[in-house]
Amino acid sequence: MIITIDGPAGSGKSTVARELAKALGIAFLDTGATYRAVTLAALRRNLDMTDEHALADLAAAVDLTLTPTDDGTRVTLDGDDVSRDIRTARVSEQSYYVARSGIIRAVLVTLQRRLGDALGSFVTEGRDQGSVVFPHATVKFYLDASPEIRARRRLADLAAAGEPADYDAVLAAITQRDTRDRTRPDGPLVKPDHAVVVDTSNQTIQQVTVTMLEHVRSLTR
Ligand code: C5P
């Protein structure tokens, strides 16, 4: 069983994907972590972030592992645990250069499919999972929420990670990421055909998970 969850930053995808995977007893794949890890690797090497070919070579060369844990995913980059380092605001912002490139996306899409094959049944989340990476998924979801609510969520995440930020700056960053995610030519954020749309603005994670779980069960019963 392959379940895809796509949606903009802060729509609740990661948490819901983890909860759904747990409830179904299957694995969870965080594809944003692959873009983040390559971004971090490039920043650590002081690469020119506008040099698409250098970034693509790096994406193909790094040794990246994603291991499910109780509360998320343990990510290693060339053997180094970067699970926390890939979540900084700087990596979020700079990941744009990695995500916008068709040649880098091709490398990461291949990696994501290989990770998926190894997992068997899984819930995957990102921007292009139902549209590009796993078009034959069993069930596809598209999660959304208003930009203001997503900014409040991001603010809380950053504060919890010890990176307090300003609401207006976070909202502006979210709006900019939305535009960038939706307008890139390769793997843009889209609602996949036949995807079930869930607006998470005024629902708790538990409510969203229950709705999605019922949907999966009704389709696979
Ligand atoms: O979801 P998350 O915020 O971790 O994504 C990190 C970066 O990777 C974002 O810039 C997003 O646009 C990009 N991304 C992507 N395709 C995916 C998952 C994430 O382009 N499938």
mmCIF file of C-alpha atoms and ligand atoms in Angstrom:
data_model
loop_
_atom_site.group_PDB
_atom_site.id
_atom_site.type_symbol
_atom_site.label_atom_id
_atom_site.label_comp_id
_atom_site.label_asym_id
_atom_site.label_seq_id
_atom_site.Cartn_x
_atom_site.Cartn_y
_atom_site.Cartn_z
ATOM 1 C CA MET A 1 0.000 0.000 0.000
ATOM 2 C CA ILE A 2 1.332 3.445 -0.949
ATOM 3 C CA ILE A 3 -0.328 6.543 0.497
ATOM 4 C CA THR A 4 0.832 9.948 -0.720
ATOM 5 C CA ILE A 5 0.304 13.207 1.139
ATOM 6 C CA ASP A 6 1.188 16.433 -0.621
ATOM 7 C CA GLY A 7 0.653 20.013 0.454
ATOM 8 C CA PRO A 8 2.313 23.319 1.273
ATOM 9 C CA ALA A 9 4.725 23.994 4.149
ATOM 10 C CA GLY A 10 2.962 23.938 7.511
ATOM 11 C CA SER A 11 -0.174 22.125 6.310
ATOM 12 C CA GLY A 12 0.467 19.396 8.880
ATOM 13 C CA LYS A 13 1.697 16.756 6.418
ATOM 14 C CA SER A 14 4.611 15.430 8.440
ATOM 15 C CA THR A 15 2.763 14.927 11.700
ATOM 16 C CA VAL A 16 -0.311 13.479 10.029
ATOM 17 C CA ALA A 17 1.776 11.211 7.776
ATOM 18 C CA ARG A 18 3.576 9.829 10.828
ATOM 19 C CA GLU A 19 0.343 9.285 12.744
ATOM 20 C CA LEU A 20 -1.366 7.664 9.774
ATOM 21 C CA ALA A 21 1.605 5.347 9.166
ATOM 22 C CA LYS A 22 1.595 4.365 12.843
ATOM 23 C CA ALA A 23 -2.159 3.669 12.846
ATOM 24 C CA LEU A 24 -1.849 1.509 9.715
ATOM 25 C CA GLY A 25 1.304 -0.227 10.937
ATOM 26 C CA ILE A 26 3.298 0.797 7.853
ATOM 27 C CA ALA A 27 6.423 2.923 7.266
ATOM 28 C CA PHE A 28 6.712 6.687 6.832
ATOM 29 C CA LEU A 29 8.810 8.475 4.199
ATOM 30 C CA ASP A 30 9.719 12.161 4.679
ATOM 31 C CA THR A 31 10.862 13.296 1.225
ATOM 32 C CA GLY A 32 11.467 16.899 2.318
ATOM 33 C CA ALA A 33 14.352 15.461 4.366
ATOM 34 C CA THR A 34 16.118 14.427 1.143
ATOM 35 C CA TYR A 35 15.980 18.018 -0.209
ATOM 36 C CA ARG A 36 17.013 19.379 3.172
ATOM 37 C CA ALA A 37 19.970 16.987 3.532
ATOM 38 C CA VAL A 38 21.382 17.878 0.103
ATOM 39 C CA THR A 39 20.935 21.572 0.947
ATOM 40 C CA LEU A 40 22.810 21.120 4.221
ATOM 41 C CA ALA A 41 25.596 19.186 2.475
ATOM 42 C CA ALA A 42 25.967 22.037 -0.044
ATOM 43 C CA LEU A 43 25.991 24.724 2.669
ATOM 44 C CA ARG A 44 28.611 22.805 4.642
ATOM 45 C CA ARG A 45 30.810 22.657 1.532
ATOM 46 C CA ASN A 46 30.231 26.344 0.770
ATOM 47 C CA LEU A 47 29.010 25.434 -2.716
ATOM 48 C CA ASP A 48 27.585 28.120 -4.946
ATOM 49 C CA MET A 49 23.846 27.458 -4.484
ATOM 50 C CA THR A 50 23.128 28.716 -7.990
ATOM 51 C CA ASP A 51 25.478 26.100 -9.533
ATOM 52 C CA GLU A 52 22.881 23.490 -10.444
ATOM 53 C CA HIS A 53 25.404 20.983 -11.824
ATOM 54 C CA ALA A 54 27.608 21.090 -8.735
ATOM 55 C CA LEU A 55 24.499 20.562 -6.571
ATOM 56 C CA ALA A 56 23.340 17.663 -8.758
ATOM 57 C CA ASP A 57 26.778 15.992 -8.548
ATOM 58 C CA LEU A 58 26.654 16.412 -4.797
ATOM 59 C CA ALA A 59 23.111 14.954 -4.599
ATOM 60 C CA ALA A 60 24.301 11.885 -6.530
ATOM 61 C CA ALA A 61 27.455 11.497 -4.401
ATOM 62 C CA VAL A 62 26.211 11.905 -0.805
ATOM 63 C CA ASP A 63 25.376 8.891 1.306
ATOM 64 C CA LEU A 64 21.926 9.600 2.690
ATOM 65 C CA THR A 65 19.964 7.330 5.014
ATOM 66 C CA LEU A 66 16.450 7.825 6.414
ATOM 67 C CA THR A 67 15.529 5.600 9.338
ATOM 68 C CA PRO A 68 12.092 5.707 10.991
ATOM 69 C CA THR A 69 12.133 6.504 14.720
ATOM 70 C CA ASP A 70 9.331 6.802 17.293
ATOM 71 C CA ASP A 71 8.980 10.545 16.759
ATOM 72 C CA GLY A 72 10.076 11.022 13.166
ATOM 73 C CA THR A 73 12.998 10.146 10.961
ATOM 74 C CA ARG A 74 16.683 9.818 11.740
ATOM 75 C CA VAL A 75 18.589 11.304 8.833
ATOM 76 C CA THR A 76 22.282 10.660 8.283
ATOM 77 C CA LEU A 77 24.526 12.386 5.784
ATOM 78 C CA ASP A 78 27.779 10.550 5.061
ATOM 79 C CA GLY A 79 27.402 8.836 8.416
ATOM 80 C CA ASP A 80 26.728 12.011 10.414
ATOM 81 C CA ASP A 81 23.339 12.354 12.185
ATOM 82 C CA VAL A 82 21.838 15.567 10.747
ATOM 83 C CA SER A 83 18.233 15.022 11.884
ATOM 84 C CA ARG A 84 18.209 18.367 13.722
ATOM 85 C CA ASP A 85 20.580 20.347 11.521
ATOM 86 C CA ILE A 86 18.370 19.940 8.449
ATOM 87 C CA ARG A 87 15.427 21.670 10.226
ATOM 88 C CA THR A 88 16.874 25.160 10.616
ATOM 89 C CA ALA A 89 15.271 28.218 8.995
ATOM 90 C CA ARG A 90 18.439 28.666 6.908
ATOM 91 C CA VAL A 91 18.113 25.183 5.407
ATOM 92 C CA SER A 92 14.361 25.744 4.778
ATOM 93 C CA GLU A 93 15.137 28.928 2.914
ATOM 94 C CA GLN A 94 18.145 27.655 0.954
ATOM 95 C CA SER A 95 16.424 24.383 -0.033
ATOM 96 C CA TYR A 96 14.757 26.424 -2.760
ATOM 97 C CA TYR A 97 17.920 26.116 -4.886
ATOM 98 C CA VAL A 98 17.903 22.327 -4.614
ATOM 99 C CA ALA A 99 14.142 21.940 -5.096
ATOM 100 C CA ARG A 100 13.888 24.166 -8.185
ATOM 101 C CA SER A 101 16.335 22.140 -10.297
ATOM 102 C CA GLY A 102 14.990 19.446 -12.605
ATOM 103 C CA ILE A 103 18.307 17.560 -12.693
ATOM 104 C CA ILE A 104 18.584 17.458 -8.890
ATOM 105 C CA ARG A 105 14.942 16.436 -8.581
ATOM 106 C CA ALA A 106 15.582 13.531 -10.973
ATOM 107 C CA VAL A 107 18.346 12.257 -8.652
ATOM 108 C CA LEU A 108 16.165 12.636 -5.550
ATOM 109 C CA VAL A 109 13.077 11.126 -7.163
ATOM 110 C CA THR A 110 15.137 8.014 -8.002
ATOM 111 C CA LEU A 111 16.382 7.902 -4.409
ATOM 112 C CA GLN A 112 12.832 8.292 -3.038
ATOM 113 C CA ARG A 113 11.538 5.453 -5.230
ATOM 114 C CA ARG A 114 14.402 3.247 -4.056
ATOM 115 C CA LEU A 115 13.641 4.095 -0.424
ATOM 116 C CA GLY A 116 9.971 3.346 -1.100
ATOM 117 C CA ASP A 117 10.776 -0.029 -2.670
ATOM 118 C CA ALA A 118 12.769 -0.965 0.422
ATOM 119 C CA LEU A 119 9.894 0.045 2.709
ATOM 120 C CA GLY A 120 7.168 -1.917 0.875
ATOM 121 C CA SER A 121 4.000 -0.326 2.269
ATOM 122 C CA PHE A 122 4.372 3.281 3.364
ATOM 123 C CA VAL A 123 2.934 6.760 3.800
ATOM 124 C CA THR A 124 5.002 9.372 1.963
ATOM 125 C CA GLU A 125 4.774 13.138 2.171
ATOM 126 C CA GLY A 126 6.130 16.019 0.079
ATOM 127 C CA ARG A 127 5.066 18.211 -2.829
ATOM 128 C CA ASP A 128 5.122 15.855 -5.829
ATOM 129 C CA GLN A 129 4.524 12.436 -4.314
ATOM 130 C CA GLY A 130 1.110 11.738 -5.855
ATOM 131 C CA SER A 131 1.782 13.643 -9.071
ATOM 132 C CA VAL A 132 5.335 12.554 -10.026
ATOM 133 C CA VAL A 133 7.066 10.121 -7.688
ATOM 134 C CA PHE A 134 4.325 7.571 -6.943
ATOM 135 C CA PRO A 135 1.579 8.255 -9.511
ATOM 136 C CA HIS A 136 0.168 4.739 -8.980
ATOM 137 C CA ALA A 137 -0.308 5.238 -5.230
ATOM 138 C CA THR A 138 -3.213 3.423 -3.580
ATOM 139 C CA VAL A 139 -4.593 6.614 -1.988
ATOM 140 C CA LYS A 140 -3.603 10.250 -2.555
ATOM 141 C CA PHE A 141 -4.246 13.142 -0.180
ATOM 142 C CA TYR A 142 -3.719 16.866 -0.545
ATOM 143 C CA LEU A 143 -3.507 18.770 2.738
ATOM 144 C CA ASP A 144 -3.995 22.501 2.984
ATOM 145 C CA ALA A 145 -4.480 25.265 5.565
ATOM 146 C CA SER A 146 -4.570 29.057 5.429
ATOM 147 C CA PRO A 147 -1.172 30.796 5.208
ATOM 148 C CA GLU A 148 -1.828 32.556 8.554
ATOM 149 C CA ILE A 149 -2.479 29.295 10.388
ATOM 150 C CA ARG A 150 0.528 27.648 8.755
ATOM 151 C CA ALA A 151 2.704 30.597 9.826
ATOM 152 C CA ARG A 152 1.502 30.220 13.453
ATOM 153 C CA ARG A 153 2.354 26.513 13.358
ATOM 154 C CA ARG A 154 5.815 27.194 11.917
ATOM 155 C CA LEU A 155 6.412 29.839 14.592
ATOM 156 C CA ALA A 156 5.593 27.297 17.317
ATOM 157 C CA ASP A 157 7.913 24.690 15.710
ATOM 158 C CA LEU A 158 10.767 27.191 15.505
ATOM 159 C CA ALA A 159 10.241 28.293 19.126
ATOM 160 C CA ALA A 160 10.272 24.640 20.226
ATOM 161 C CA ALA A 161 13.537 24.182 18.330
ATOM 162 C CA GLY A 162 15.041 27.193 20.162
ATOM 163 C CA GLU A 163 14.767 29.511 17.152
ATOM 164 C CA PRO A 164 12.161 32.134 18.138
ATOM 165 C CA ALA A 165 11.058 34.206 15.140
ATOM 166 C CA ASP A 166 8.813 37.086 14.181
ATOM 167 C CA TYR A 167 5.258 36.265 12.949
ATOM 168 C CA ASP A 168 5.334 38.664 9.980
ATOM 169 C CA ALA A 169 8.709 37.344 8.825
ATOM 170 C CA VAL A 170 7.508 33.732 9.094
ATOM 171 C CA LEU A 171 4.291 34.537 7.195
ATOM 172 C CA ALA A 172 6.303 36.269 4.448
ATOM 173 C CA ALA A 173 8.652 33.262 4.226
ATOM 174 C CA ILE A 174 5.696 30.852 3.987
ATOM 175 C CA THR A 175 4.070 32.916 1.259
ATOM 176 C CA GLN A 176 7.339 33.051 -0.676
ATOM 177 C CA ARG A 177 7.853 29.285 -0.318
ATOM 178 C CA ASP A 178 4.267 28.665 -1.543
ATOM 179 C CA THR A 179 4.901 30.702 -4.671
ATOM 180 C CA ARG A 180 8.220 28.985 -5.308
ATOM 181 C CA ASP A 181 6.777 25.509 -4.671
ATOM 182 C CA ARG A 182 3.795 26.110 -6.977
ATOM 183 C CA THR A 183 5.536 27.790 -9.867
ATOM 184 C CA ARG A 184 8.664 25.675 -10.498
ATOM 185 C CA PRO A 185 8.502 23.801 -13.817
ATOM 186 C CA ASP A 186 9.671 20.431 -12.404
ATOM 187 C CA GLY A 187 7.732 18.733 -9.610
ATOM 188 C CA PRO A 188 5.638 21.755 -8.632
ATOM 189 C CA LEU A 189 3.241 21.542 -5.714
ATOM 190 C CA VAL A 190 -0.095 20.539 -7.270
ATOM 191 C CA LYS A 191 -3.218 18.755 -6.160
ATOM 192 C CA PRO A 192 -2.803 15.354 -7.835
ATOM 193 C CA ASP A 193 -5.717 14.077 -9.926
ATOM 194 C CA HIS A 194 -8.231 12.218 -7.739
ATOM 195 C CA ALA A 195 -6.519 13.352 -4.530
ATOM 196 C CA VAL A 196 -8.712 13.730 -1.440
ATOM 197 C CA VAL A 197 -8.403 17.338 -0.233
ATOM 198 C CA VAL A 198 -8.292 17.891 3.526
ATOM 199 C CA ASP A 199 -8.309 21.406 4.993
ATOM 200 C CA THR A 200 -6.483 21.187 8.311
ATOM 201 C CA SER A 201 -6.982 24.869 9.291
ATOM 202 C CA ASN A 202 -9.524 24.271 12.025
ATOM 203 C CA GLN A 203 -8.882 20.632 12.883
ATOM 204 C CA THR A 204 -6.572 18.963 15.342
ATOM 205 C CA ILE A 205 -3.996 16.446 14.161
ATOM 206 C CA GLN A 206 -6.148 13.717 15.713
ATOM 207 C CA GLN A 207 -9.266 14.797 13.803
ATOM 208 C CA VAL A 208 -7.367 14.964 10.516
ATOM 209 C CA THR A 209 -5.775 11.569 11.110
ATOM 210 C CA VAL A 210 -9.124 9.943 11.904
ATOM 211 C CA THR A 211 -10.731 11.400 8.756
ATOM 212 C CA MET A 212 -7.865 10.148 6.593
ATOM 213 C CA LEU A 213 -7.735 6.754 8.275
ATOM 214 C CA GLU A 214 -11.462 6.260 7.643
ATOM 215 C CA HIS A 215 -10.955 7.177 4.040
ATOM 216 C CA VAL A 216 -8.070 4.724 3.569
ATOM 217 C CA ARG A 217 -10.047 1.951 5.265
ATOM 218 C CA SER A 218 -13.155 2.605 3.156
ATOM 219 C CA LEU A 219 -11.088 2.353 -0.017
ATOM 220 C CA THR A 220 -9.047 -0.685 0.911
ATOM 221 C CA ARG A 221 -11.687 -2.691 2.769
HETATM 222 O O1 C5P B 1 8.513 19.608 3.510
HETATM 223 P P1 C5P B 1 9.792 20.325 3.858
HETATM 224 O O2 C5P B 1 9.571 21.708 4.402
HETATM 225 O O3 C5P B 1 10.703 19.520 4.725
HETATM 226 O O4 C5P B 1 10.546 20.511 2.451
HETATM 227 C C1 C5P B 1 11.834 21.060 2.371
HETATM 228 C C2 C5P B 1 12.084 21.610 0.963
HETATM 229 O O5 C5P B 1 12.061 20.577 0.011
HETATM 230 C C3 C5P B 1 11.072 22.659 0.477
HETATM 231 O O6 C5P B 1 11.775 23.695 -0.164
HETATM 232 C C4 C5P B 1 10.216 21.937 -0.532
HETATM 233 O O7 C5P B 1 9.842 22.780 -1.560
HETATM 234 C C5 C5P B 1 11.130 20.852 -1.036
HETATM 235 N N1 C5P B 1 10.422 19.628 -1.344
HETATM 236 C C6 C5P B 1 10.188 19.326 -2.676
HETATM 237 N N2 C5P B 1 9.576 18.161 -2.997
HETATM 238 C C7 C5P B 1 9.210 17.274 -2.050
HETATM 239 C C8 C5P B 1 9.434 17.572 -0.681
HETATM 240 C C9 C5P B 1 10.036 18.780 -0.361
HETATM 241 O O8 C5P B 1 10.530 20.116 -3.541
HETATM 242 N N3 C5P B 1 8.656 16.130 -2.401
#
